[in-house]
């Protein structure tokens, strides 16, 4: 078997096309331009690249972005004050804080300062709780993008065995909750899981988000499984790879996402979706929530 490639770039391009139309419609019908505030603290080069990509993506669909840069020596209170100010600003519909924050910052306090109605990353405890009971308004972008890849690829979820490798707050845990919400039977593995292969081999849907190149080898994958590789790893030779041995896993899986070009383009795209949904809600537009089926 050779796996069909799930083309994240092309699916993301379709969603962005849809985003552009919704922004145009919102501007015409209510005079509102969706606004996103992006916070970055410190000079982490990888974070700077991500922030640049997010701002370009906003421009691409007509969202007005505003960048707020703070130095490593700025205090947490200064950052929180600015977040609170923008939380009350009606021109801003989404606020995101680029992670990681410097170690001396209290992540919970900073994320907790974001108005839950503008928490487009979905990291505020209110939205995390909403995810647990199946009613969040801001699904976290990476797992939200994975769900869209699965739906666009016609993957049946209800009743299937889904295994999530990785249990972080931003990818693995929300991913597991979203799959449970869609009635998959979900196992979550992490660094202390004993004999990872005994779990992965049972997966009809295998989602890997550990940050370890070649963690998943061919024999660990059930024949015909759908494999979503969230991992992004830079090898010493500069090559960008995921967490799966792509060649070997492609021979066992029925579908697989490449790295790059799989989940990555979806993450930023879902940030746009959440920002536009927020702006539509603020304008009281009916059906403001982007139903997955619409995208
Ligand atoms: P993270 O916070 O470091 O979490 C990694 C998770 O993987 C942890 O739960 C860890 O277990 C688990 N893990 C680590 N080594 C493992 C192993 N050998 N076996 C099983 N589980 C293992 O990372 P993250 O933020 O979730 O990101 C994960 C990967 O996805 C990274 O490569 C990151 O770059 C990538 N990523 C990609 C996108 C995208 O848009 N494509 C977005 C976000 C993240 P413990 O909990 O036990 O430590």
PDB file of C-alpha atoms and ligand atoms in Angstrom, residues 142 165-168 170-171 190-192 196 209-212 215 230-233 263-264 267, ligand 1:
ATOM      1  CA  UNK A 142      -3.479  22.999  15.531  1.00  0.00           C
ATOM      2  CA  UNK A 165       1.081  10.502  20.676  1.00  0.00           C
ATOM      3  CA  UNK A 166       1.901  13.622  22.713  1.00  0.00           C
ATOM      4  CA  UNK A 167      -0.095  15.110  25.569  1.00  0.00           C
ATOM      5  CA  UNK A 168       0.767  18.814  25.598  1.00  0.00           C
ATOM      6  CA  UNK A 170      -1.704  23.019  23.079  1.00  0.00           C
ATOM      7  CA  UNK A 171      -1.756  19.952  20.819  1.00  0.00           C
ATOM      8  CA  UNK A 190       3.343  10.462  26.225  1.00  0.00           C
ATOM      9  CA  UNK A 191       7.017  10.211  27.064  1.00  0.00           C
ATOM     10  CA  UNK A 192       6.422   7.770  29.929  1.00  0.00           C
ATOM     11  CA  UNK A 196       4.475   2.876  22.504  1.00  0.00           C
ATOM     12  CA  UNK A 209       2.765  15.350  18.101  1.00  0.00           C
ATOM     13  CA  UNK A 210       5.842  14.531  20.169  1.00  0.00           C
ATOM     14  CA  UNK A 211       8.671  16.490  18.544  1.00  0.00           C
ATOM     15  CA  UNK A 212      10.898  13.402  18.022  1.00  0.00           C
ATOM     16  CA  UNK A 215       9.579   8.160  16.611  1.00  0.00           C
ATOM     17  CA  UNK A 230       2.061  17.173  13.613  1.00  0.00           C
ATOM     18  CA  UNK A 231       5.749  17.115  14.565  1.00  0.00           C
ATOM     19  CA  UNK A 232       8.177  19.674  13.165  1.00  0.00           C
ATOM     20  CA  UNK A 233      11.853  18.887  13.678  1.00  0.00           C
ATOM     21  CA  UNK A 263      -0.597  20.265   9.419  1.00  0.00           C
ATOM     22  CA  UNK A 264       1.622  23.384   9.421  1.00  0.00           C
ATOM     23  CA  UNK A 267      -2.484  25.943  12.079  1.00  0.00           C
TER      24      UNK A 267
HETATM   25  P1  LIG B   1       5.622  19.588  23.753  1.00  0.00           P
HETATM   26  O1  LIG B   1       4.921  20.596  24.582  1.00  0.00           O
HETATM   27  O2  LIG B   1       7.102  19.413  23.887  1.00  0.00           O
HETATM   28  O3  LIG B   1       4.922  18.177  24.062  1.00  0.00           O
HETATM   29  C1  LIG B   1       5.426  16.994  23.503  1.00  0.00           C
HETATM   30  C2  LIG B   1       4.577  15.850  23.975  1.00  0.00           C
HETATM   31  O4  LIG B   1       5.099  14.658  23.394  1.00  0.00           O
HETATM   32  C3  LIG B   1       4.609  15.638  25.494  1.00  0.00           C
HETATM   33  O5  LIG B   1       3.338  15.254  25.953  1.00  0.00           O
HETATM   34  C4  LIG B   1       5.612  14.499  25.674  1.00  0.00           C
HETATM   35  O6  LIG B   1       5.348  13.655  26.770  1.00  0.00           O
HETATM   36  C5  LIG B   1       5.388  13.706  24.402  1.00  0.00           C
HETATM   37  N1  LIG B   1       6.580  12.954  24.021  1.00  0.00           N
HETATM   38  C6  LIG B   1       7.854  13.406  23.943  1.00  0.00           C
HETATM   39  N2  LIG B   1       8.682  12.393  23.593  1.00  0.00           N
HETATM   40  C7  LIG B   1       7.904  11.288  23.453  1.00  0.00           C
HETATM   41  C8  LIG B   1       8.162   9.938  23.147  1.00  0.00           C
HETATM   42  N3  LIG B   1       9.404   9.491  22.907  1.00  0.00           N
HETATM   43  N4  LIG B   1       7.124   9.083  23.104  1.00  0.00           N
HETATM   44  C9  LIG B   1       5.860   9.499  23.340  1.00  0.00           C
HETATM   45  N5  LIG B   1       5.549  10.784  23.656  1.00  0.00           N
HETATM   46  C10 LIG B   1       6.561  11.653  23.722  1.00  0.00           C
HETATM   47  O7  LIG B   1       5.362  19.807  22.216  1.00  0.00           O
HETATM   48  P2  LIG B   1       4.073  20.400  21.427  1.00  0.00           P
HETATM   49  O8  LIG B   1       4.044  21.846  21.557  1.00  0.00           O
HETATM   50  O9  LIG B   1       2.872  19.585  21.753  1.00  0.00           O
HETATM   51  O10 LIG B   1       4.528  20.054  19.934  1.00  0.00           O
HETATM   52  C11 LIG B   1       4.769  18.725  19.528  1.00  0.00           C
HETATM   53  C12 LIG B   1       5.380  18.738  18.133  1.00  0.00           C
HETATM   54  O11 LIG B   1       4.444  19.323  17.241  1.00  0.00           O
HETATM   55  C13 LIG B   1       6.649  19.589  17.995  1.00  0.00           C
HETATM   56  O12 LIG B   1       7.484  18.992  17.026  1.00  0.00           O
HETATM   57  C14 LIG B   1       6.149  20.913  17.495  1.00  0.00           C
HETATM   58  O13 LIG B   1       7.127  21.624  16.751  1.00  0.00           O
HETATM   59  C15 LIG B   1       5.036  20.459  16.599  1.00  0.00           C
HETATM   60  N6  LIG B   1       3.974  21.427  16.398  1.00  0.00           N
HETATM   61  C16 LIG B   1       3.582  21.621  15.123  1.00  0.00           C
HETATM   62  C17 LIG B   1       2.575  22.492  14.845  1.00  0.00           C
HETATM   63  C18 LIG B   1       2.131  22.647  13.432  1.00  0.00           C
HETATM   64  O14 LIG B   1       1.471  23.611  13.125  1.00  0.00           O
HETATM   65  N7  LIG B   1       2.469  21.706  12.563  1.00  0.00           N
HETATM   66  C19 LIG B   1       1.941  23.204  15.873  1.00  0.00           C
HETATM   67  C20 LIG B   1       2.336  22.971  17.189  1.00  0.00           C
HETATM   68  C21 LIG B   1       3.357  22.068  17.437  1.00  0.00           C
HETATM   69  P3  LIG B   1       5.346  14.163  28.310  1.00  0.00           P
HETATM   70  O15 LIG B   1       4.050  14.920  28.462  1.00  0.00           O
HETATM   71  O16 LIG B   1       5.373  12.926  29.082  1.00  0.00           O
HETATM   72  O17 LIG B   1       6.561  15.022  28.446  1.00  0.00           O
END
